[in-house]
mmCIF file of N, CA and C in Angstrom:
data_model
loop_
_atom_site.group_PDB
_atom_site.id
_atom_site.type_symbol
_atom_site.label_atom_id
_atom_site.label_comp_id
_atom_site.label_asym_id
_atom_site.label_seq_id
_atom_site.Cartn_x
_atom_site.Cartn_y
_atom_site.Cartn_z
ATOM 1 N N UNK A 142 -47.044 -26.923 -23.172
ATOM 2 C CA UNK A 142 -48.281 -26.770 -23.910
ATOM 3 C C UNK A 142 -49.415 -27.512 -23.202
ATOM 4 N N UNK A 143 -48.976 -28.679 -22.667
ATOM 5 C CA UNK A 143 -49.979 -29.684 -21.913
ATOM 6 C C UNK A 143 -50.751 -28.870 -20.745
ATOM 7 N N UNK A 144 -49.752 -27.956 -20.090
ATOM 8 C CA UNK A 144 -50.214 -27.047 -19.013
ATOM 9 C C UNK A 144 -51.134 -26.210 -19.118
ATOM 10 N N UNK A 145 -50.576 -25.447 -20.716
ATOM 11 C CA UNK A 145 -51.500 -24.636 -20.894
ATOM 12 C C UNK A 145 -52.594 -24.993 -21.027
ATOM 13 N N UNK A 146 -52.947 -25.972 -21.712
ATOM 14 C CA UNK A 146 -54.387 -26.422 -22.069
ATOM 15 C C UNK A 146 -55.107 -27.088 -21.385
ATOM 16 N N UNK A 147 -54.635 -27.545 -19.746
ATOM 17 C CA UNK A 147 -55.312 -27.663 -18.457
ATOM 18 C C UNK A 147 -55.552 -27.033 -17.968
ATOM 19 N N UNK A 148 -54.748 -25.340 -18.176
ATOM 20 C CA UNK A 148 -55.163 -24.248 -17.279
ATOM 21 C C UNK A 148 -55.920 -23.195 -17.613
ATOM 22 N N UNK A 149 -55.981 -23.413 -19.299
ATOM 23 C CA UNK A 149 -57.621 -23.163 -19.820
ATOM 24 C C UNK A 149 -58.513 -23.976 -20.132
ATOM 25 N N UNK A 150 -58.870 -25.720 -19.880
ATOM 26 C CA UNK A 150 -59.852 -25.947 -19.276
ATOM 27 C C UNK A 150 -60.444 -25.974 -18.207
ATOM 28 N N UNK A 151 -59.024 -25.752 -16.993
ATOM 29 C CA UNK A 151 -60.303 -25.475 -15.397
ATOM 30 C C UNK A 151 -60.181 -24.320 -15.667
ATOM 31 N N UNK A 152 -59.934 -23.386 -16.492
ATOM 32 C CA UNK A 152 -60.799 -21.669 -16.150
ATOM 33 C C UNK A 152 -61.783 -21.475 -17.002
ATOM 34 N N UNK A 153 -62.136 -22.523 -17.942
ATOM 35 C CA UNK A 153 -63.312 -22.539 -18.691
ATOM 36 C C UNK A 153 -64.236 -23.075 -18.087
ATOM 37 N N UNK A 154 -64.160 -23.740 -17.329
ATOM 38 C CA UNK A 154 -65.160 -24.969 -16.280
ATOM 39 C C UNK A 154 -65.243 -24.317 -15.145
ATOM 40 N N UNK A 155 -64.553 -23.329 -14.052
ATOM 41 C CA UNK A 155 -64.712 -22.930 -12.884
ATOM 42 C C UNK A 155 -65.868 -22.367 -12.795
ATOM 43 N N UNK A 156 -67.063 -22.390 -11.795
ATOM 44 C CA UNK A 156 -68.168 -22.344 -11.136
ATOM 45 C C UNK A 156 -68.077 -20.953 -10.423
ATOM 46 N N UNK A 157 -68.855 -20.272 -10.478
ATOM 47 C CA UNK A 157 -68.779 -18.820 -9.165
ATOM 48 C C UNK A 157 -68.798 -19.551 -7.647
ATOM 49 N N UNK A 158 -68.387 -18.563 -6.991
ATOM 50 C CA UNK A 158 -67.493 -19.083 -5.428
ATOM 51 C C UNK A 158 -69.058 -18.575 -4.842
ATOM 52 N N UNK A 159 -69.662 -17.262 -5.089
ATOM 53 C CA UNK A 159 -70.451 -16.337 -4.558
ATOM 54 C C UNK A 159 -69.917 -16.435 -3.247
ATOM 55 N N UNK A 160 -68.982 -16.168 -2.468
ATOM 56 C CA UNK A 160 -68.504 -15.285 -2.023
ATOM 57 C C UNK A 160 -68.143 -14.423 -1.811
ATOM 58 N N UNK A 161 -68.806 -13.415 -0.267
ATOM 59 C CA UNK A 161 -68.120 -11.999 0.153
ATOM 60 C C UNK A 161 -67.760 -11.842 1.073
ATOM 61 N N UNK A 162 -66.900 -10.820 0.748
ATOM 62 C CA UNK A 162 -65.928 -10.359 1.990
ATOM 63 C C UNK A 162 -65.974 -8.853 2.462
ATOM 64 N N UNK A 163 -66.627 -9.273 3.728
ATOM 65 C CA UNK A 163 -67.572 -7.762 4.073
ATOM 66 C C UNK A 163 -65.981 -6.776 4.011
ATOM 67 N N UNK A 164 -66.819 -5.689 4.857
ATOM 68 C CA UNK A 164 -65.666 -4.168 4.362
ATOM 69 C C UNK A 164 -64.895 -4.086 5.425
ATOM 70 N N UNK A 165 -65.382 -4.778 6.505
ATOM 71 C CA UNK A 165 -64.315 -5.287 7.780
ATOM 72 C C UNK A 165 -62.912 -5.852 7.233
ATOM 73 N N UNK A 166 -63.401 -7.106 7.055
ATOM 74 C CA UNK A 166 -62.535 -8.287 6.543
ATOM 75 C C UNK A 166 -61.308 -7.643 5.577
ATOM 76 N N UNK A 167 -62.183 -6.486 4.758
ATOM 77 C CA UNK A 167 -61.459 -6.436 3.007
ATOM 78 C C UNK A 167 -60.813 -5.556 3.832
ATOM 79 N N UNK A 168 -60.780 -4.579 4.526
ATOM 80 C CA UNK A 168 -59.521 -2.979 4.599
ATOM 81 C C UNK A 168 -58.906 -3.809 5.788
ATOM 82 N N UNK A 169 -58.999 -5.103 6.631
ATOM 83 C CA UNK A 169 -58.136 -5.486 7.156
ATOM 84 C C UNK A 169 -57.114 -6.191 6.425
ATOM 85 N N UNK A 170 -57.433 -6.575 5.240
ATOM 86 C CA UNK A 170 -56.420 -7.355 4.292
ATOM 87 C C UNK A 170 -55.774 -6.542 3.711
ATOM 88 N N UNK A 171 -56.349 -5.266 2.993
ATOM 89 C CA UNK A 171 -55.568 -4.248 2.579
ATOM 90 C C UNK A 171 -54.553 -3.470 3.689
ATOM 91 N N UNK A 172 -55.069 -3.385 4.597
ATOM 92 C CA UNK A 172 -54.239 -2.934 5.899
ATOM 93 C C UNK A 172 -52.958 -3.814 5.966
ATOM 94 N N UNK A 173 -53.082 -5.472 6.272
ATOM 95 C CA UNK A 173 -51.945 -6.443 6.433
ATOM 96 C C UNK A 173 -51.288 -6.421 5.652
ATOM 97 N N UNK A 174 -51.457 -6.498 4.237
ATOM 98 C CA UNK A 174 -50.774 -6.151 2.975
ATOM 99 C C UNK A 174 -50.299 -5.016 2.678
ATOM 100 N N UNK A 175 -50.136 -3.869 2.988
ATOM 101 C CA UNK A 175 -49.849 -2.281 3.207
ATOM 102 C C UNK A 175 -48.402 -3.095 3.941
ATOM 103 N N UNK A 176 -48.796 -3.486 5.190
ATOM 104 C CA UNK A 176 -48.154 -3.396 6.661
ATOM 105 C C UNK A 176 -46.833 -4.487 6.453
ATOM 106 N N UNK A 177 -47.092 -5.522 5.447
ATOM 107 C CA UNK A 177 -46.045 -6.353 4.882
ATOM 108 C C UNK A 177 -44.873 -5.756 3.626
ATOM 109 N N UNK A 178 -45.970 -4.614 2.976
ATOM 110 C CA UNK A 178 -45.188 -4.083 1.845
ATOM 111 C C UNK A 178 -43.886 -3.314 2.442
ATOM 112 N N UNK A 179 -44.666 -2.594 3.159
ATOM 113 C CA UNK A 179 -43.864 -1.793 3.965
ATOM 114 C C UNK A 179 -42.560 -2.086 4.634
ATOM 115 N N UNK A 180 -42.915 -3.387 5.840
ATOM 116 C CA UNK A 180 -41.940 -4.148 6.489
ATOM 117 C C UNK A 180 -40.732 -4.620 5.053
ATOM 118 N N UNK A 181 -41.099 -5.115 4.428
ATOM 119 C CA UNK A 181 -39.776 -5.541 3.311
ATOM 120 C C UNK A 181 -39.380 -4.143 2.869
ATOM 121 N N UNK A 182 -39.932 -3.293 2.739
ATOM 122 C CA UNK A 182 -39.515 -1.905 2.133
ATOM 123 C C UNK A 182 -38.248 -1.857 3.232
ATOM 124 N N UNK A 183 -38.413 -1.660 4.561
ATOM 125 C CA UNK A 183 -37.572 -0.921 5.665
ATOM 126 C C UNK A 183 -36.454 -2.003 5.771
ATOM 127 N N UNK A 184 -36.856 -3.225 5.763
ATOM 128 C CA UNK A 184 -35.671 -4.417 5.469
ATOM 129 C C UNK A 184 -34.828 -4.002 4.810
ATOM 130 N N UNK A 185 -35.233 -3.821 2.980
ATOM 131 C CA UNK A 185 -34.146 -3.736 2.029
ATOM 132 C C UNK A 185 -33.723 -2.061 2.569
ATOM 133 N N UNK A 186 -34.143 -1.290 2.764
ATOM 134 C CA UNK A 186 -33.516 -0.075 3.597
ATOM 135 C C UNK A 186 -32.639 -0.384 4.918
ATOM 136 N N UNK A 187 -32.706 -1.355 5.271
ATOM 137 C CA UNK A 187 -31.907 -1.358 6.894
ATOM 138 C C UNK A 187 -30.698 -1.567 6.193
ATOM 139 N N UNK A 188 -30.900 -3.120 5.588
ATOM 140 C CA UNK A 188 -29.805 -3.709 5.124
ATOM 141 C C UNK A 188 -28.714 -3.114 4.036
ATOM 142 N N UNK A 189 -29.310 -2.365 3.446
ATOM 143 C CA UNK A 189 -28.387 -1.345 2.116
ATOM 144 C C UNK A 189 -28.435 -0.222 2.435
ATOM 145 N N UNK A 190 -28.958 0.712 2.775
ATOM 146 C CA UNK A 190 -29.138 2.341 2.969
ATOM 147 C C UNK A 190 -28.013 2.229 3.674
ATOM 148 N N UNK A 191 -28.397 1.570 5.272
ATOM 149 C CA UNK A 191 -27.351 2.416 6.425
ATOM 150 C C UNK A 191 -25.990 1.975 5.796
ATOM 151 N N UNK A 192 -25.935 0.772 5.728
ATOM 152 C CA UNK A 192 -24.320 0.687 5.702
ATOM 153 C C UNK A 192 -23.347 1.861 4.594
ATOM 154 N N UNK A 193 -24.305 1.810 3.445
ATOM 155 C CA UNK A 193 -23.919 2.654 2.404
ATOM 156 C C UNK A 193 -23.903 3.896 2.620
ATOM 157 N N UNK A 194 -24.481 4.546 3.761
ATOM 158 C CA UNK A 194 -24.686 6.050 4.508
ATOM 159 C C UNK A 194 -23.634 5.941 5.189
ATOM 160 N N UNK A 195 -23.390 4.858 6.515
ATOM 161 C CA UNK A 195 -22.220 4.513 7.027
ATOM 162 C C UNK A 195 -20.576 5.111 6.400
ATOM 163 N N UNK A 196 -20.508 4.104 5.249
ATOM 164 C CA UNK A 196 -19.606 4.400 4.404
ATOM 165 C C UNK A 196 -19.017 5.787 3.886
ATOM 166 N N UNK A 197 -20.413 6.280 3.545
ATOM 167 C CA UNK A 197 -20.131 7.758 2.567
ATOM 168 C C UNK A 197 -19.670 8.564 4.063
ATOM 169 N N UNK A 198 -20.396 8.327 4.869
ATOM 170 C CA UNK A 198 -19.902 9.231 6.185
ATOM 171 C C UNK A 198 -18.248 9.155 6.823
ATOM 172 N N UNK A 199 -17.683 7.780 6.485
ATOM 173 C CA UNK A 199 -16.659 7.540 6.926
ATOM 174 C C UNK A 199 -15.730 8.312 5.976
ATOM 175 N N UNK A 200 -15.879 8.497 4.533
ATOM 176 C CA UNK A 200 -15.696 8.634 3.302
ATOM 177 C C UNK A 200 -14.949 10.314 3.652
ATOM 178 N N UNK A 201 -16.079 10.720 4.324
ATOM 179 C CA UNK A 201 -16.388 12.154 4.312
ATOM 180 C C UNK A 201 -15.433 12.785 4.870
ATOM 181 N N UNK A 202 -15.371 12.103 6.813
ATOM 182 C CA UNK A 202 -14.691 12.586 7.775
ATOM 183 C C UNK A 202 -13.682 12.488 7.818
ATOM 184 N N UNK A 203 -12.969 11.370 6.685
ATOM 185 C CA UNK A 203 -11.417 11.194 6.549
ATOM 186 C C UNK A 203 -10.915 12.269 5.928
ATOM 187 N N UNK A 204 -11.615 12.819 4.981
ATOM 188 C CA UNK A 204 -11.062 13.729 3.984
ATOM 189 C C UNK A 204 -10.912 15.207 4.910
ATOM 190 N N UNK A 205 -11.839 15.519 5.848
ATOM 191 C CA UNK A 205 -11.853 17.230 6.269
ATOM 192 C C UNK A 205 -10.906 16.573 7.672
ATOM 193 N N UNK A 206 -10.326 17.444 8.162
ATOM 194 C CA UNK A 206 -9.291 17.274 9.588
ATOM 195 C C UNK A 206 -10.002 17.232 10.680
ATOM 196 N N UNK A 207 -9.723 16.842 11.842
ATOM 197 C CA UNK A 207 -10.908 16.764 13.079
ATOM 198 C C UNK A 207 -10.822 18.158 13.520
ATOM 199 N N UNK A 208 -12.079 18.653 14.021
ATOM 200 C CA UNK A 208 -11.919 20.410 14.947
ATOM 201 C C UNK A 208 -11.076 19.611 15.532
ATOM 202 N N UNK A 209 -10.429 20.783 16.024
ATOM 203 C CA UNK A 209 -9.637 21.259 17.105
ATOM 204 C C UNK A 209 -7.576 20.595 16.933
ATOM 205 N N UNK A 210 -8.080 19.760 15.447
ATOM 206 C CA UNK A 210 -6.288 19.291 15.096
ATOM 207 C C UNK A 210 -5.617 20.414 14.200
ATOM 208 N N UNK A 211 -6.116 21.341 13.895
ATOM 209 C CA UNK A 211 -5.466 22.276 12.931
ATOM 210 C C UNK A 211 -3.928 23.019 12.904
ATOM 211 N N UNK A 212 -3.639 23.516 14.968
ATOM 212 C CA UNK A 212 -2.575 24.046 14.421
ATOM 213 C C UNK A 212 -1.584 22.912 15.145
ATOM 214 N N UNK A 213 -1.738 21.694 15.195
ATOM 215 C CA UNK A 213 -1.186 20.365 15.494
ATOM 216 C C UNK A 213 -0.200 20.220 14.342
#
């Protein structure tokens, strides 16, 4: 409760920054942030997709006979 009621008196008391951030600056941040979302996107895809594709593939090829073993 103590927290709370420090963290609505500095947002009752905070001052404007008047700061800007030209249109350079801003679609390069939106750009880096895109470019990070992304990178963790392909992470949790490297790390879980393939192996689990891996798998189902191994899954697969055990079950049908190899060409060319048939009249073996």
């Amino acid at each position: 409760m103590r927290f709370l009621a420090f963290f609505l008196t500095a947002f009752c008391m905070a001052t404007p920054a008047f700061a800007y951030i030209g249109p350079g600056a801003g679609l390069g941040a939106i750009g880096i942030l895109i470019a990070i979302i992304g990178g963790i996107l392909l992470l949790v895809v490297g790390f879980l997709w393939y192996p689990i594709k891996r798998m189902m593939r191994k899954k697969r090829d055990g079950a049908e006979p190899a060409p060319g073993t048939e009249n073996e």
